[in-house]
Structure formats: structure tokens, C-alpha cells
Amino acid sequence: MEYFTLEEDRSSVYTGHIEGTHKWGLPGILRCPGCQVGWSGGAKSYPSVDLTPVAALADFEEPRAEPFEEYERLCALVRPLLPPGALVEPGAEFGPLVGKAQGRFGPLVALNPWVLLMQRETLEKLQAEGLRGLKGCRTELRFRQRNSPELLELEILPVGRLHPDCLPTGRRPPCPRCGREGLTLPDDRLLDAATLPAHLDLFRLEDFSTVIVCTRRFVDTCRRLGLDGVAFQPLPVK
């Protein structure tokens, strides 16, 4: 199986621009009692998750850092609402993408390296081709124009990891309390074949959640159907 990263196409003719954030989120942590580090990720997002059943909803509305015990308390409230396979981390986000949008959008839209949107028609075409793991979620984007497209955000689960050969030697294991690995994304990336899912054509890496990965089947289908707006770069596997 061949794999590719999915990234913004900087040569694209599309002018679409979005300013938005997800409706809710976990706080970052001020200081982990295990690794003594304060941090927030934020690349793991689950737009299908509705937090309105949570009584203390206001605790998820303001980005901030909290003591580790408070972060753990809020995680416990969220976990029963997560989809199968979801992983949480400090700064994880939930609910629809809320904000403003304008301009001309392509069939696929890379809002940033870790958020992918599609026009509804695009998603339906890809699902009709049998591509696996494509779950579109509604957004709450306000367009400053008529005839605006319906953009859906893809909920992309974290699965798979980079191979140890492309990571620094002598690195520490993940923190047993908060899960932080503290690694910098390498320029030369190598996927670990033993960790890759056989049932998904689109996923994000578990250890580097900003990296969205797709299969050759996904790339070939997009090209055959003329679905553009993003760039694909091959990723070697070992």
C-alpha cells in the first residue's frame, strides 16, 4: 500500500479563506505531575462530538490552561461522548467549526495542516467510490457572499505512527500521566507499516496529529474525478 500526506495546495487558484475555531475544547495543562511540563496540542479534533449534554458546558468554551487535576476531571466528562477510536490530549477540540468564510473554495479545502473540509458534493462522490473512513460533519461558517458552498469538516481519527528510524535516538518514552512525547516532527518522515490501519483511506497520525495521511486509492480517486484544492506528497513506509 502506498501512502501520501494531504496538505494545502499553495499553487491553487482558489481564493477561499476561513477564520474559525471549534465550538468547544479541553484546556491545556499548566504542569503535568509526571513530566513537569505544561502544554496543549489542539490538533486532535472531533467535530461530531456534541458537548451540550455536559452540565458544566462553560468549562469547555474558553481556551486556557488548568492544573492537571482539573484537566483530568474535564476529560472524564468528555470521554463517554467520543467516537470509537478517538484519543484526547490537552487542547483537543470538539463540535462544529464556527467562524467566517469568504471567497471561492475548491472541492477539498485544507484549513491548516490538520483540518480538512470538503464540499458536500465532493464527499458524496468519494463515498460513492467506496473510500473508507470518510465522515463529514456540519460546520457553522457564515459566508459573506451569495451562492455559498456547503462545507463539511472531515472527522479524521488518529491511527498509525512514524517509524522509529526517522525519530531521534535516545528519546524518552511518553509521559505515563499526560501522554506527552515531546518530539519535533521530522523533515524526512517514514511511516511505521505495523501501525497503519487496513480499514481507512484517510487518517491522521497518532503521534503527530498535524499530519493527515491518505492512501493511493484516495489520491487516484480524487485525480480521476478532478477533485482538487489540496496537494499530495508521497510518504515512504517501512
Coordinates of C-alpha atoms in Angstrom, one line a residue:
M1 CA 0.0 0.0 0.0
E2 CA 1.2 3.5 -0.9
Y3 CA 0.5 6.5 1.4
F4 CA 0.6 10.3 1.0
T5 CA 0.3 13.4 3.1
L6 CA -2.6 15.7 2.4
E7 CA -1.6 19.4 2.5
E8 CA -2.7 22.8 1.4
D9 CA -2.1 23.4 -2.3
R10 CA -0.1 26.7 -2.3
S11 CA -0.4 26.9 -6.1
S12 CA -4.2 26.7 -6.0
V13 CA -6.3 29.2 -7.9
Y14 CA -9.0 29.1 -5.2
T15 CA -9.3 32.2 -3.0
G16 CA -11.3 30.8 -0.2
H17 CA -10.5 32.0 3.3
I18 CA -11.8 30.8 6.7
E19 CA -11.4 32.3 10.2
G20 CA -12.9 29.8 12.7
T21 CA -12.4 27.6 15.7
H22 CA -14.3 24.6 17.1
K23 CA -17.1 25.3 19.4
W24 CA -15.6 23.6 22.5
G25 CA -12.3 22.3 23.7
L26 CA -10.3 20.8 26.6
P27 CA -7.9 23.2 28.3
G28 CA -4.2 22.8 28.2
I29 CA -2.4 21.8 31.3
L30 CA -0.3 24.2 33.5
R31 CA 2.1 21.5 34.6
C32 CA 1.9 17.7 34.4
P33 CA 2.9 16.0 37.7
G34 CA 4.6 13.3 35.7
C35 CA 6.9 15.1 33.2
Q36 CA 6.7 18.6 34.8
V37 CA 5.7 20.2 31.5
G38 CA 2.8 22.5 30.7
W39 CA 1.4 22.0 27.2
S40 CA -1.5 22.0 24.8
G41 CA -1.8 20.2 21.5
G42 CA -5.1 21.0 19.7
A43 CA -4.5 19.0 16.5
K44 CA -6.9 16.3 17.7
S45 CA -10.4 17.5 16.8
Y46 CA -13.8 15.7 16.8
P47 CA -16.4 17.9 15.1
S48 CA -19.1 15.2 15.5
V49 CA -19.0 15.4 19.3
D50 CA -21.8 17.4 20.9
L51 CA -21.0 18.6 24.4
T52 CA -24.4 20.1 25.2
P53 CA -25.3 17.2 27.5
V54 CA -22.4 18.2 29.8
A55 CA -23.7 20.2 32.7
A56 CA -20.6 22.4 33.1
L57 CA -20.5 23.4 29.4
A58 CA -18.9 26.8 30.1
D59 CA -15.8 24.9 31.2
F60 CA -15.2 23.9 27.6
E61 CA -15.8 27.3 25.9
E62 CA -12.7 29.4 26.9
P63 CA -9.2 28.4 25.7
R64 CA -6.9 28.3 28.7
A65 CA -4.5 26.2 30.8
E66 CA -5.6 24.4 34.0
P67 CA -4.0 22.3 36.8
F68 CA -3.7 18.7 35.8
E69 CA -6.4 17.5 38.2
E70 CA -8.9 19.9 36.6
Y71 CA -7.9 18.7 33.1
E72 CA -8.5 15.1 34.1
R73 CA -11.9 16.0 35.6
L74 CA -13.0 17.5 32.3
C75 CA -11.6 14.6 30.3
A76 CA -13.8 12.3 32.3
L77 CA -16.9 14.3 31.3
V78 CA -16.0 14.2 27.6
R79 CA -14.8 10.6 27.1
P80 CA -18.3 9.0 27.1
L81 CA -19.3 11.2 24.2
L82 CA -16.3 10.4 21.9
P83 CA -16.5 8.3 18.8
P84 CA -14.7 4.9 18.8
G85 CA -11.0 5.2 18.3
A86 CA -10.8 8.8 19.5
L87 CA -7.9 9.9 21.6
V88 CA -7.8 13.1 23.7
E89 CA -5.0 15.4 24.7
P90 CA -4.7 18.8 26.3
G91 CA -6.3 21.3 23.9
A92 CA -8.4 18.7 22.0
E93 CA -11.4 20.3 20.3
F94 CA -15.0 19.3 19.8
G95 CA -18.1 20.4 18.0
P96 CA -18.7 22.2 14.7
L97 CA -16.2 24.7 13.2
V98 CA -17.6 28.2 13.9
G99 CA -16.5 31.3 12.1
K100 CA -16.5 33.3 8.9
A101 CA -15.7 32.3 5.4
Q102 CA -15.4 34.1 2.1
G103 CA -14.0 33.6 -1.4
R104 CA -14.0 30.7 -3.9
F105 CA -13.4 27.2 -2.5
G106 CA -12.3 24.1 -4.2
P107 CA -13.8 20.6 -3.8
L108 CA -11.3 19.9 -1.0
V109 CA -10.1 22.6 1.5
A110 CA -7.1 22.3 3.8
L111 CA -7.9 24.9 6.5
N112 CA -4.5 24.2 8.1
P113 CA -2.3 21.1 8.2
W114 CA -4.7 19.2 10.5
V115 CA -8.2 20.3 9.5
L116 CA -9.7 19.1 6.2
L117 CA -13.0 20.3 4.7
M118 CA -14.9 19.2 1.6
Q119 CA -17.9 20.4 -0.2
R120 CA -20.9 18.1 0.3
E121 CA -21.0 17.0 -3.3
T122 CA -17.3 16.1 -3.1
L123 CA -17.8 13.9 0.0
E124 CA -20.8 12.2 -1.6
K125 CA -18.7 11.4 -4.7
L126 CA -15.9 9.9 -2.7
Q127 CA -18.2 7.8 -0.5
A128 CA -19.9 6.6 -3.7
E129 CA -16.5 5.3 -4.9
G130 CA -16.2 3.2 -1.7
L131 CA -13.5 5.2 0.0
R132 CA -13.4 4.2 3.7
G133 CA -13.4 6.3 6.8
L134 CA -14.9 9.5 5.4
K135 CA -17.2 11.1 7.9
G136 CA -18.3 14.6 7.2
C137 CA -19.6 16.9 9.9
R138 CA -21.6 20.1 9.6
T139 CA -19.9 23.5 10.1
E140 CA -21.3 26.8 11.4
L141 CA -19.5 29.1 8.9
R142 CA -21.0 32.4 8.0
F143 CA -20.3 33.3 4.4
R144 CA -20.0 36.9 3.2
Q145 CA -21.4 36.1 -0.3
R146 CA -24.4 34.6 -2.1
N147 CA -24.3 31.1 -3.5
S148 CA -22.0 29.9 -0.8
P149 CA -20.9 26.3 -0.7
E150 CA -21.8 23.8 2.0
L151 CA -18.5 22.9 3.6
L152 CA -18.3 19.8 5.8
E153 CA -15.4 19.1 8.1
L154 CA -13.9 15.6 8.0
E155 CA -13.6 13.8 11.3
I156 CA -10.2 12.2 11.0
L157 CA -9.2 9.7 13.6
P158 CA -5.7 9.3 15.0
V159 CA -4.2 6.0 13.8
G160 CA -0.7 5.0 12.8
R161 CA 2.7 6.3 13.8
L162 CA 6.1 7.3 12.3
H163 CA 8.8 4.7 12.2
P164 CA 11.4 4.9 15.0
D165 CA 14.1 5.1 12.3
C166 CA 13.1 8.7 11.4
L167 CA 13.0 9.8 15.1
P168 CA 15.8 10.9 17.4
T169 CA 17.7 8.1 19.1
G170 CA 17.8 8.0 22.9
R171 CA 14.3 9.7 23.1
R172 CA 12.3 9.3 26.3
P173 CA 9.1 7.2 26.4
P174 CA 5.8 9.0 26.5
C175 CA 4.8 10.5 29.9
P176 CA 2.7 7.9 31.7
R177 CA 0.4 10.7 33.1
C178 CA -0.3 13.0 30.2
G179 CA 1.0 11.0 27.2
R180 CA 3.3 13.8 26.0
E181 CA 6.2 12.6 23.8
G182 CA 7.9 15.9 23.3
L183 CA 9.1 15.2 19.8
T184 CA 9.6 17.6 16.9
L185 CA 8.0 16.5 13.6
P186 CA 11.0 15.3 11.4
D187 CA 11.5 16.7 7.9
D188 CA 12.2 13.2 6.5
R189 CA 9.2 11.1 7.5
L190 CA 8.8 7.4 7.4
L191 CA 5.6 5.6 8.3
D192 CA 5.7 2.5 10.6
A193 CA 3.9 -0.1 8.5
A194 CA 3.0 -2.2 11.5
T195 CA 0.8 0.6 13.0
L196 CA -1.1 1.6 9.8
P197 CA -4.9 0.9 9.5
A198 CA -6.1 -1.5 6.9
H199 CA -9.7 -0.2 7.0
L200 CA -9.2 3.5 6.4
D201 CA -8.3 5.6 3.3
L202 CA -7.9 8.7 5.4
F203 CA -6.5 9.2 8.9
R204 CA -4.1 11.3 11.0
L205 CA -1.1 10.1 12.8
E206 CA -1.5 9.2 16.5
D207 CA 2.0 10.6 17.5
F208 CA 2.0 13.6 15.1
S209 CA -1.7 14.6 14.8
T210 CA -1.0 17.5 12.5
V211 CA -0.1 15.0 9.7
I212 CA -3.1 13.8 7.7
V213 CA -2.4 10.7 5.7
C214 CA -4.3 9.1 2.8
T215 CA -4.0 6.0 0.7
R216 CA -3.0 5.8 -3.0
R217 CA -6.7 4.8 -3.6
F218 CA -7.8 8.2 -2.1
V219 CA -5.3 10.1 -4.3
D220 CA -6.2 8.3 -7.5
T221 CA -9.9 8.7 -6.9
C222 CA -9.6 12.4 -6.4
R223 CA -7.5 12.9 -9.5
R224 CA -9.8 10.7 -11.6
L225 CA -12.8 12.8 -10.5
G226 CA -11.0 16.1 -10.9
L227 CA -11.3 16.9 -7.2
D228 CA -8.6 19.5 -6.4
G229 CA -7.8 22.1 -3.8
V230 CA -5.1 20.1 -1.9
A231 CA -1.7 18.7 -2.6
F232 CA -0.5 15.1 -2.1
Q233 CA 3.1 14.2 -1.1
P234 CA 4.3 10.6 -1.0
L235 CA 5.2 9.1 2.3
P236 CA 7.6 6.1 2.5
V237 CA 6.7 3.2 4.6
K238 CA 8.9 0.7 6.5

